[in-house]
C-alpha positions as CSV (number, residue, x, y, z in Angstrom):
1,X,-9.4,33.4,-20.5
2,X,-5.9,32.1,-19.9
3,X,-5.5,34.2,-16.7
4,X,-8.9,33.1,-15.4
5,X,-8.0,29.5,-15.8
6,X,-4.7,30.1,-14.0
7,X,-6.7,31.6,-11.1
8,X,-9.1,28.7,-11.0
9,X,-6.1,26.3,-10.8
10,X,-4.6,28.2,-7.9
11,X,-7.9,28.0,-6.1
12,X,-8.2,24.3,-6.7
13,X,-4.6,23.2,-6.1
14,X,-3.6,25.5,-3.3
15,X,-7.1,25.6,-1.7
16,X,-7.3,29.4,-1.9
17,X,-10.5,31.4,-1.4
18,X,-12.0,33.6,-4.2
19,X,-11.0,36.7,-2.1
20,X,-7.4,36.0,-3.0
21,X,-8.1,37.3,-6.5
22,X,-10.0,40.5,-5.6
23,X,-9.3,43.9,-4.0
24,X,-7.2,46.9,-4.9
25,X,-3.9,45.4,-3.6
26,X,-4.2,42.3,-5.8
27,X,-5.0,44.5,-8.8
28,X,-1.9,46.6,-8.0
29,X,0.2,43.4,-7.9
30,X,-0.9,42.3,-11.3
31,X,-0.5,45.8,-12.7
32,X,3.1,45.8,-11.4
33,X,3.7,42.5,-13.2
34,X,2.2,44.0,-16.4
35,X,4.3,47.1,-16.2
36,X,7.5,45.0,-15.7
37,X,6.6,43.1,-18.8
38,X,6.0,46.4,-20.7
39,X,9.5,47.7,-19.8
40,X,10.9,44.7,-21.6
41,X,9.3,45.8,-24.9
42,X,5.8,44.5,-24.6
43,X,2.6,46.5,-24.9
44,X,1.3,47.4,-21.4
45,X,-1.9,45.6,-20.3
46,X,-4.6,46.9,-18.1
47,X,-4.6,44.5,-15.1
48,X,-8.3,45.2,-14.3
49,X,-9.3,43.7,-17.6
50,X,-7.5,40.4,-16.7
51,X,-9.0,39.8,-13.3
52,X,-12.4,38.0,-13.2
53,X,-15.0,38.6,-10.5
54,X,-15.7,36.1,-7.8
55,X,-18.9,34.8,-9.4
56,X,-17.1,34.0,-12.6
57,X,-14.3,32.3,-10.7
58,X,-16.7,30.2,-8.7
59,X,-18.6,29.1,-11.8
60,X,-15.4,28.2,-13.6
61,X,-14.2,26.3,-10.5
62,X,-17.4,24.2,-10.5
63,X,-17.0,23.5,-14.2
64,X,-13.5,22.3,-13.8
65,X,-14.5,20.2,-10.8
66,X,-17.3,18.6,-12.9
67,X,-14.7,17.8,-15.6
68,X,-12.3,16.3,-13.1
69,X,-15.1,14.1,-11.6
70,X,-16.0,12.8,-15.0
71,X,-12.4,11.9,-15.8
72,X,-11.9,10.3,-12.4
73,X,-15.2,8.4,-12.7
74,X,-14.1,7.1,-16.1
75,X,-10.7,6.0,-14.8
76,X,-12.4,4.4,-11.8
77,X,-14.8,2.4,-13.9
78,X,-12.0,1.4,-16.3
79,X,-9.7,0.2,-13.6
80,X,-12.5,-1.7,-11.8
81,X,-13.7,-3.7,-14.8
82,X,-13.3,-7.4,-14.1
83,X,-11.5,-6.6,-10.9
84,X,-12.2,-8.7,-7.8
85,X,-13.1,-5.7,-5.8
86,X,-12.4,-2.1,-4.8
87,X,-11.3,-0.6,-1.5
88,X,-12.3,2.7,0.0
89,X,-11.3,4.7,3.1
90,X,-13.1,7.5,4.8
91,X,-12.5,9.7,7.8
92,X,-14.4,12.5,9.6
93,X,-12.8,15.4,11.5
94,X,-13.6,18.8,12.8
95,X,-11.6,21.9,11.9
96,X,-10.2,23.3,15.1
97,X,-11.1,27.0,14.8
98,X,-14.2,27.2,12.6
99,X,-15.6,23.9,14.0
100,X,-16.6,22.8,10.5
101,X,-17.0,19.1,9.9
102,X,-15.2,17.5,6.9
103,X,-15.4,14.0,5.4
104,X,-12.9,12.4,3.1
105,X,-13.4,9.6,0.6
106,X,-10.5,7.8,-1.2
107,X,-10.7,4.8,-3.5
108,X,-8.0,2.1,-3.7
109,X,-7.9,-0.1,-6.8
110,X,-5.5,-2.6,-8.3
111,X,-5.6,-2.0,-12.1
112,X,-5.0,-4.4,-15.0
113,X,-1.3,-3.7,-14.8
114,X,-1.1,-4.8,-11.2
115,X,-0.6,-1.2,-9.9
116,X,-2.2,0.2,-6.8
117,X,-4.2,3.3,-7.6
118,X,-5.2,5.7,-4.8
119,X,-7.9,8.1,-6.0
120,X,-8.9,10.9,-3.6
121,X,-12.5,11.4,-4.7
122,X,-13.5,14.2,-2.3
123,X,-12.8,16.1,0.9
124,X,-16.2,17.7,1.5
125,X,-17.8,19.9,4.1
126,X,-20.2,17.8,6.2
127,X,-23.0,20.2,6.6
128,X,-25.4,18.2,8.7
129,X,-25.8,19.5,12.2
130,X,-25.5,16.0,13.8
131,X,-22.9,13.3,12.9
132,X,-25.5,10.5,13.2
133,X,-25.2,7.3,11.3
134,X,-28.2,8.3,9.1
135,X,-26.6,11.6,8.2
136,X,-23.2,10.0,7.5
137,X,-24.8,7.4,5.3
138,X,-26.7,10.0,3.3
139,X,-23.5,12.0,2.8
140,X,-21.4,9.0,1.8
141,X,-24.1,7.8,-0.6
142,X,-24.2,11.3,-2.2
143,X,-20.4,11.3,-2.7
144,X,-20.3,7.8,-4.2
145,X,-23.1,8.7,-6.6
146,X,-21.2,11.7,-7.8
147,X,-18.5,9.4,-9.2
148,X,-20.8,6.6,-10.2
149,X,-19.0,4.1,-8.0
150,X,-20.1,0.5,-8.5
151,X,-20.8,-1.0,-5.1
152,X,-21.0,-4.7,-5.9
153,X,-17.5,-5.5,-4.7
154,X,-16.8,-2.4,-2.7
155,X,-15.2,-2.7,0.8
156,X,-14.5,0.1,3.2
157,X,-11.6,0.3,5.7
158,X,-12.4,2.6,8.6
159,X,-11.5,3.2,12.2
160,X,-13.7,2.1,15.1
161,X,-16.1,5.0,15.0
162,X,-19.5,3.6,15.8
163,X,-21.5,6.0,13.6
164,X,-19.3,5.3,10.6
165,X,-19.8,1.6,11.1
166,X,-23.6,2.0,11.4
167,X,-23.6,4.3,8.3
168,X,-22.0,1.6,6.2
169,X,-24.5,-1.0,7.6
170,X,-27.3,1.3,6.4
171,X,-25.7,1.4,2.9
172,X,-25.2,-2.4,3.1
173,X,-21.5,-1.9,2.3
174,X,-19.0,-4.3,3.9
175,X,-16.4,-2.8,6.2
176,X,-13.1,-4.0,7.8
177,X,-11.2,-2.5,10.7
178,X,-8.1,-0.4,10.0
179,X,-5.2,-2.4,11.5
180,X,-3.1,0.7,12.1
181,X,-5.9,2.3,14.1
182,X,-6.4,-1.0,16.0
183,X,-2.7,-1.1,17.0
184,X,-2.9,2.5,18.1
185,X,-6.0,1.7,20.3
186,X,-4.4,-1.4,21.8
187,X,-1.3,0.5,23.0
188,X,-3.1,3.6,24.1
189,X,-5.4,1.4,26.1
190,X,-2.5,-0.6,27.5
191,X,-1.1,2.6,29.0
192,X,-4.5,3.9,30.1
193,X,-5.2,3.4,33.8
194,X,-8.8,4.7,33.8
195,X,-11.2,2.3,35.4
196,X,-13.4,2.3,32.3
197,X,-10.5,0.8,30.2
198,X,-9.5,-1.9,32.7
199,X,-11.0,-5.4,32.8
200,X,-10.6,-5.9,36.5
201,X,-13.0,-8.8,36.6
202,X,-11.3,-11.0,34.1
203,X,-13.0,-14.0,32.5
204,X,-13.8,-15.7,35.8
205,X,-15.0,-12.6,37.5
206,X,-17.3,-11.8,34.5
207,X,-18.9,-15.2,34.9
208,X,-19.9,-14.3,38.4
209,X,-21.0,-10.8,37.3
210,X,-23.1,-12.3,34.5
211,X,-25.0,-14.5,37.0
212,X,-25.7,-11.4,39.1
213,X,-27.0,-9.4,36.2
214,X,-29.2,-12.3,35.0
215,X,-30.8,-12.6,38.5
216,X,-31.2,-8.8,39.0
217,X,-32.7,-8.3,35.5
218,X,-35.2,-11.1,36.0
219,X,-36.3,-9.8,39.4
220,X,-36.7,-6.3,38.1
221,X,-38.7,-7.3,35.1
222,X,-41.0,-9.8,36.9
223,X,-44.6,-8.8,37.5
224,X,-44.7,-10.9,40.7
225,X,-42.1,-8.8,42.4
226,X,-44.5,-6.3,43.9
227,X,-47.0,-8.9,45.1
228,X,-44.2,-10.7,47.0
229,X,-43.0,-7.4,48.5
230,X,-39.5,-7.9,47.0
231,X,-37.4,-4.7,46.9
232,X,-36.6,-3.3,43.4
233,X,-32.9,-4.1,43.1
234,X,-30.5,-1.5,41.6
235,X,-30.1,-1.9,37.9
236,X,-26.8,-3.2,36.5
237,X,-24.9,-0.5,34.6
238,X,-25.0,-0.6,30.9
239,X,-21.7,-1.2,29.1
240,X,-20.4,1.9,27.4
241,X,-17.9,0.5,24.9
242,X,-20.1,1.6,21.9
243,X,-19.7,5.3,22.7
244,X,-16.6,7.3,21.7
245,X,-16.0,8.6,25.3
246,X,-17.3,5.9,27.6
247,X,-18.0,6.7,31.3
248,X,-17.1,4.4,34.1
249,X,-20.1,2.9,35.9
250,X,-19.4,0.6,38.8
251,X,-21.1,-2.8,39.3
252,X,-20.5,-2.7,43.0
253,X,-23.9,-1.0,44.0
254,X,-25.8,-3.6,42.1
255,X,-23.8,-6.5,43.6
256,X,-24.1,-5.0,47.1
257,X,-27.9,-4.6,46.7
258,X,-28.2,-8.3,45.7
259,X,-26.1,-9.4,48.7
260,X,-28.3,-7.4,51.1
261,X,-31.4,-9.2,49.7
262,X,-29.7,-12.5,48.8
263,X,-32.0,-15.0,50.5
264,X,-35.1,-13.2,49.3
265,X,-33.9,-13.1,45.7
266,X,-33.0,-16.8,45.7
267,X,-36.4,-17.7,47.2
268,X,-38.1,-15.6,44.5
269,X,-36.1,-17.2,41.7
270,X,-36.9,-20.7,43.0
271,X,-40.6,-19.9,43.2
272,X,-40.5,-18.6,39.6
273,X,-38.9,-21.8,38.4
274,X,-35.6,-20.1,37.6
275,X,-33.7,-22.9,39.3
276,X,-30.6,-22.5,37.1
277,X,-30.3,-18.8,37.7
278,X,-30.7,-19.2,41.5
279,X,-28.2,-22.1,41.7
280,X,-25.6,-20.1,39.8
281,X,-25.6,-17.4,42.4
282,X,-22.8,-17.7,45.0
283,X,-22.9,-15.3,48.0
284,X,-19.2,-15.9,48.7
285,X,-18.1,-15.2,45.1
286,X,-20.1,-12.0,44.9
287,X,-18.8,-10.9,48.3
288,X,-15.2,-11.5,47.0
289,X,-15.9,-9.3,44.0
290,X,-17.3,-6.5,46.1
291,X,-14.5,-6.6,48.6
292,X,-11.9,-6.5,45.8
293,X,-13.4,-3.9,43.5
294,X,-15.0,-1.5,45.9
295,X,-11.7,-0.2,47.4
296,X,-10.4,0.3,43.9
297,X,-13.5,2.3,43.1
298,X,-13.1,4.5,46.2
299,X,-9.4,5.2,45.6
300,X,-9.8,6.0,41.9
301,X,-12.9,8.3,42.3
302,X,-11.1,11.4,43.6
303,X,-8.7,11.1,40.6
304,X,-11.5,11.0,37.9
305,X,-11.6,7.2,38.1
306,X,-7.9,7.0,37.1
307,X,-5.7,4.4,39.0
308,X,-2.5,5.9,37.8
309,X,-2.7,8.5,40.6
310,X,-3.5,6.1,43.4
311,X,-0.9,5.5,46.1
312,X,1.5,2.8,44.8
313,X,2.2,1.2,48.2
314,X,-1.6,0.8,48.9
315,X,-2.2,-0.6,45.4
316,X,0.7,-3.1,45.6
317,X,-0.7,-4.4,48.9
318,X,-4.2,-4.6,47.5
319,X,-3.2,-6.8,44.6
320,X,-0.5,-8.8,46.3
321,X,-1.3,-12.5,46.9
322,X,-1.8,-13.6,50.6
323,X,-1.8,-17.1,52.1
324,X,-5.5,-16.9,53.0
325,X,-6.7,-15.9,49.5
326,X,-9.2,-18.2,47.8
327,X,-9.1,-19.2,44.2
328,X,-11.3,-16.4,42.9
329,X,-9.4,-13.7,44.8
330,X,-6.1,-15.1,43.6
331,X,-7.4,-14.9,40.0
332,X,-8.7,-11.4,40.5
333,X,-5.3,-10.2,41.9
334,X,-3.3,-11.9,39.1
335,X,-5.6,-10.4,36.5
336,X,-5.3,-6.9,38.2
337,X,-1.5,-7.1,38.0
338,X,-1.8,-7.6,34.3
339,X,-4.4,-4.9,33.8
340,X,-2.3,-2.4,35.8
341,X,1.0,-3.3,34.1
342,X,1.1,-0.1,32.2
343,X,1.0,2.0,35.4
344,X,4.7,2.1,35.8
345,X,5.1,3.1,32.1
346,X,2.5,5.9,32.5
347,X,4.3,7.4,35.5
348,X,7.7,7.0,33.8
349,X,6.4,8.7,30.6
350,X,4.9,11.5,32.6
351,X,8.3,12.1,34.2
352,X,10.0,12.1,30.8
353,X,7.4,14.5,29.4
354,X,8.2,17.0,32.2
355,X,11.9,16.6,31.6
356,X,11.5,17.3,27.9
357,X,9.4,20.4,28.6
358,X,12.0,21.7,31.1
359,X,14.9,21.1,28.7
360,X,13.1,22.9,25.9
361,X,12.2,25.8,28.2
362,X,15.7,26.1,29.5
363,X,17.3,25.8,26.1
364,X,19.5,23.0,27.3
365,X,19.0,20.5,24.5
366,X,22.4,21.4,23.1
367,X,24.0,19.6,26.0
368,X,22.8,16.3,24.6
369,X,23.9,14.4,21.5
370,X,20.3,14.2,20.4
371,X,17.5,16.7,21.0
372,X,14.8,15.5,23.4
373,X,11.5,15.1,21.6
374,X,8.0,15.7,23.1
375,X,5.2,13.3,22.4
376,X,2.0,14.0,20.5
377,X,-1.1,13.0,22.5
378,X,-3.0,11.5,19.5
379,X,-0.3,9.0,18.5
380,X,1.2,6.3,20.8
381,X,4.4,5.9,18.6
382,X,5.4,9.5,19.5
383,X,5.9,8.1,23.1
384,X,8.5,5.7,21.6
385,X,10.1,8.5,19.7
386,X,10.3,10.5,23.0
387,X,11.8,7.6,24.9
388,X,14.4,6.9,22.1
389,X,15.5,10.6,22.2
390,X,16.8,10.1,25.7
391,X,20.6,9.3,25.9
392,X,21.1,5.6,25.7
393,X,23.9,5.3,28.2
394,X,24.4,8.8,29.4
395,X,21.5,9.7,31.6
396,X,23.9,11.4,33.9
397,X,23.8,14.5,31.6
398,X,20.1,14.7,32.1
399,X,20.3,14.3,35.9
400,X,23.1,16.8,36.3
401,X,21.3,19.4,34.2
402,X,18.2,19.0,36.4
403,X,20.3,19.4,39.6
404,X,22.0,22.4,38.1
405,X,18.6,24.2,37.9
406,X,17.7,23.5,41.6
407,X,17.0,26.6,43.6
408,X,15.8,27.2,47.1
409,X,12.4,27.9,45.8
410,X,12.1,25.0,43.5
411,X,13.9,21.7,43.1
412,X,13.8,19.0,40.5
413,X,15.0,16.0,42.5
414,X,11.7,14.2,41.9
415,X,12.4,14.1,38.2
416,X,15.9,12.5,38.5
417,X,16.1,9.2,36.5
418,X,17.4,6.5,38.8
419,X,18.9,3.2,37.6
420,X,15.5,1.5,37.6
421,X,14.0,4.3,35.5
422,X,16.9,4.0,33.1
423,X,16.4,0.2,32.7
424,X,12.7,0.6,32.3
425,X,13.2,3.2,29.5
426,X,15.4,0.7,27.6
427,X,12.9,-2.2,28.2
428,X,10.0,-0.1,27.1
429,X,11.8,0.9,23.9
430,X,12.5,-2.8,23.1
431,X,8.9,-3.7,23.8
432,X,7.4,-0.9,21.6
433,X,9.8,-1.1,18.6
434,X,8.1,-4.1,17.0
435,X,4.7,-2.4,17.4
436,X,5.9,0.7,15.7
437,X,7.4,-1.4,12.8
438,X,4.2,-3.3,12.2
439,X,2.2,-0.1,12.5
440,X,4.3,1.4,9.7
441,X,4.0,-1.7,7.5
442,X,0.2,-1.7,7.6
443,X,-0.1,2.0,6.8
444,X,1.7,2.2,3.5
445,X,0.0,3.8,0.5
446,X,2.5,2.8,-2.3
447,X,1.6,-0.9,-2.0
448,X,-1.3,-3.0,-0.7
449,X,-1.2,-3.6,3.1
450,X,-4.0,-6.0,3.6
451,X,-1.7,-9.0,3.3
452,X,0.4,-7.7,6.3
453,X,-2.5,-7.6,8.8
454,X,-2.8,-11.3,9.7
455,X,1.0,-11.9,9.8
456,X,1.6,-8.7,11.8
457,X,-1.1,-9.7,14.4
458,X,0.5,-13.2,14.7
459,X,4.0,-11.7,15.2
460,X,2.8,-9.2,17.8
461,X,0.9,-11.9,19.7
462,X,4.1,-14.1,19.7
463,X,6.2,-11.2,20.9
464,X,3.7,-10.5,23.7
465,X,4.5,-13.9,25.2
466,X,6.4,-13.4,28.5
467,X,10.1,-13.9,28.3
468,X,12.4,-15.3,31.0
469,X,14.7,-12.3,31.0
470,X,11.8,-9.8,31.3
471,X,11.1,-8.0,34.5
472,X,7.7,-8.7,36.1
473,X,6.5,-5.2,35.0
474,X,7.3,-6.0,31.3
475,X,5.9,-9.5,31.5
476,X,2.6,-8.2,32.7
477,X,2.7,-5.4,30.1
478,X,3.2,-8.0,27.4
479,X,0.3,-10.0,28.7
480,X,-1.9,-6.9,28.8
481,X,-1.0,-6.1,25.2
482,X,-1.8,-9.6,24.1
483,X,-5.2,-9.6,25.8
484,X,-6.1,-6.3,24.2
485,X,-4.9,-7.4,20.7
486,X,-7.0,-10.6,21.0
487,X,-10.1,-8.6,22.1
488,X,-9.7,-5.7,19.6
489,X,-8.6,-7.5,16.5
490,X,-10.9,-10.0,14.9
491,X,-9.5,-11.1,11.5
492,X,-11.8,-10.6,8.5
493,X,-12.0,-13.2,5.7
494,X,-10.4,-10.7,3.4
495,X,-7.4,-10.5,5.7
496,X,-7.0,-14.3,5.3
497,X,-7.4,-14.2,1.6
498,X,-4.9,-11.4,1.3
499,X,-2.4,-13.4,3.4
500,X,-3.0,-16.5,1.2
501,X,-2.1,-14.4,-1.8
502,X,1.2,-13.5,-0.3
503,X,3.2,-16.5,-1.5
504,X,5.4,-16.7,1.6
505,X,2.4,-17.4,3.8
506,X,0.1,-19.2,1.4
507,X,-0.2,-22.1,3.8
508,X,-1.7,-19.8,6.5
509,X,0.3,-21.4,9.3
510,X,-0.8,-18.6,11.7
511,X,-4.3,-20.1,11.6
512,X,-4.7,-22.7,14.3
513,X,-6.6,-25.5,12.5
514,X,-6.7,-27.2,9.1
515,X,-10.4,-26.5,9.1
516,X,-9.8,-22.7,9.2
517,X,-7.3,-23.0,6.4
518,X,-9.5,-25.1,4.2
519,X,-12.3,-22.5,4.6
520,X,-9.9,-19.9,3.2
521,X,-8.8,-22.2,0.3
522,X,-12.4,-22.9,-0.6
523,X,-13.1,-19.2,-0.7
524,X,-10.0,-18.6,-2.8
525,X,-11.3,-21.2,-5.3
526,X,-14.6,-19.3,-5.7
527,X,-12.6,-16.1,-6.2
528,X,-10.5,-17.8,-8.9
529,X,-13.6,-18.2,-11.0
530,X,-13.4,-14.4,-11.7
531,X,-10.1,-14.9,-13.6
532,X,-9.5,-16.3,-17.1
533,X,-6.5,-18.6,-17.3
534,X,-3.7,-19.1,-19.8
535,X,-1.6,-22.0,-20.9
536,X,1.6,-20.1,-20.4
537,X,4.3,-22.1,-18.7
538,X,6.8,-20.5,-16.3
539,X,8.2,-23.5,-14.4
540,X,11.6,-22.2,-13.4
541,X,12.0,-22.1,-9.7
542,X,13.8,-19.0,-8.3
543,X,16.3,-19.0,-5.5
544,X,14.8,-18.2,-2.1
545,X,16.6,-15.4,-0.2
546,X,16.3,-14.8,3.5
547,X,14.1,-11.8,4.5
548,X,14.9,-10.3,7.9
549,X,11.3,-9.2,8.7
550,X,10.5,-11.4,11.7
551,X,8.0,-13.5,9.9
552,X,10.0,-16.7,9.3
553,X,8.1,-19.1,11.6
554,X,4.9,-18.7,9.4
555,X,6.6,-18.9,6.0
556,X,5.5,-21.8,3.7
557,X,7.9,-24.4,2.3
558,X,6.9,-26.3,-0.8
559,X,7.8,-29.6,0.8
560,X,5.3,-29.2,3.7
561,X,2.1,-29.8,1.8
562,X,-0.9,-31.0,3.9
563,X,-2.9,-34.0,2.7
564,X,-6.4,-33.2,1.8
565,X,-8.8,-32.5,-1.1
566,X,-7.6,-31.5,-4.5
567,X,-7.8,-27.8,-5.0
568,X,-6.7,-27.7,-8.7
569,X,-4.8,-24.4,-9.2
570,X,-4.9,-23.7,-5.4
571,X,-3.1,-27.0,-4.8
572,X,-0.6,-26.2,-7.5
573,X,0.0,-22.8,-5.9
574,X,0.4,-24.4,-2.4
575,X,3.0,-26.9,-3.7
576,X,4.9,-24.6,-6.1
577,X,8.5,-23.7,-5.6
578,X,8.3,-20.0,-5.2
579,X,10.9,-17.3,-4.3
580,X,10.5,-15.3,-1.1
581,X,8.5,-12.2,-1.7
582,X,8.7,-9.1,0.4
583,X,5.2,-7.8,1.4
584,X,5.5,-4.7,-0.7
585,X,6.3,-6.8,-3.8
586,X,3.2,-9.0,-3.8
587,X,1.7,-7.2,-6.8
588,X,4.9,-7.6,-8.8
589,X,4.9,-11.3,-8.0
590,X,1.4,-11.8,-9.3
591,X,2.1,-9.6,-12.4
592,X,4.9,-12.1,-13.2
593,X,3.2,-15.4,-12.1
594,X,-0.5,-14.9,-12.7
595,X,-0.6,-16.6,-16.1
596,X,1.1,-19.8,-14.7
597,X,-0.7,-20.0,-11.4
598,X,-4.3,-19.3,-12.7
599,X,-4.3,-21.4,-15.8
């Protein structure tokens, strides 16, 4: 019995298959251990009598798993009693070789002792053939039921996978976007020059495009089109942002088709009493869009719709301002310079990757003070690690090593890092470092990270503002990152509440209006009803120490209270003299102050 339990523990803890404990060689191993024991004065044991068969091991493993689920379920329910809510994370991935699908489920709870608990409930084989939202919802529902998870105040944190989002909507469970994943997507997109990832129309261009789509869709859907012998216009391409691997579909054919039939379409719209749609159409603006976008489409098409491979001289000329340009074309070109800001970084990083590969292949890393490191395609921050591994002020060693390997058959002169490349590497490192820092802050598992999200987004947005000493390339890259962050990150109410509960930022100065802040305060009042107060008094103010975390401009001072309605304990909290609290110590603060601030 004791040996059987030990085998079951090995299977569970080391993820070993049942075949580990079967076969002649395993029996010989155990017999050898028994014989060694016998030589030291013990009665020899027959190893075959110790070893259980696979069926018994599987049955015992299932029994132990059931016991573990019951214990975890009890701990889960105990920790969640009277709590404001519970968090959960889930992810789905495919094993590389067997192509089996797996799904994880982890619960995150702050218990009565103000400690963060991370409970891994399951890593289960997703056996459905298709990863549809319905199948994912059924699988998640089944796993939650196994542990009797109460869903009243449950919130999931997930990546941007559309099927997972839809699955949680089916289960009617709230969901917020993983900030670490968001930052990863923002920077990967900033360095992605594929047409599908670029917003080459900008806000003004999209307004023109929207008018085109409205007119074309109306004409295509009208029953009177055939009777008036109006050509069936080409359909506007559907946006593909909802799919995991979107495909680029150009709007140029649709716009060109409308231009070819412009007078007929306008007449048709006027006759159909669609005066506003007809009046919003501008032949000149549509022509400007076609003339600007069509050459980009044609140049990118041979390179799988990727502008990073397009000739740099041609591209610079195409997006350079000219005296005869109108307002719309000037806007499109300025926007394109921002959208294509990451192109220089993509080309520089590709050059650095080739250098790292060559140095590793040649065995020349010993010539450098620090080993050159290769990037990992799935994580943007590995690009920063790669750039930082290059010598800070000794690029000559890299260049001289490349030159030393030149032969008549092959040269590496095209990989030499000139002064501009060296400066760009340093600028890119300075640009990326804060993103890496904030990414690491929001992915901790020893402390809550929700309170970091709003402040991190505010800091990165502020750092993305162009600086006077930046090169034009870095200025445009900062602007591109700011655009993507604004588009990808939409703060959830829980982000704001969590930031409010971080004493340093309780005034929510990163929110633009007092109305936004009042809305959060009102929601906090409703949440306070879930706590019972105390008359304990802890009025001693603690000394505020400076925290070098880059967040000072949004920190609250007790003397900067805004006039407004009385918020009772909320107002007391806003006006209290409180010490500075590092983000990872927020739970410790509330463990110490909860009695005074919630009375």
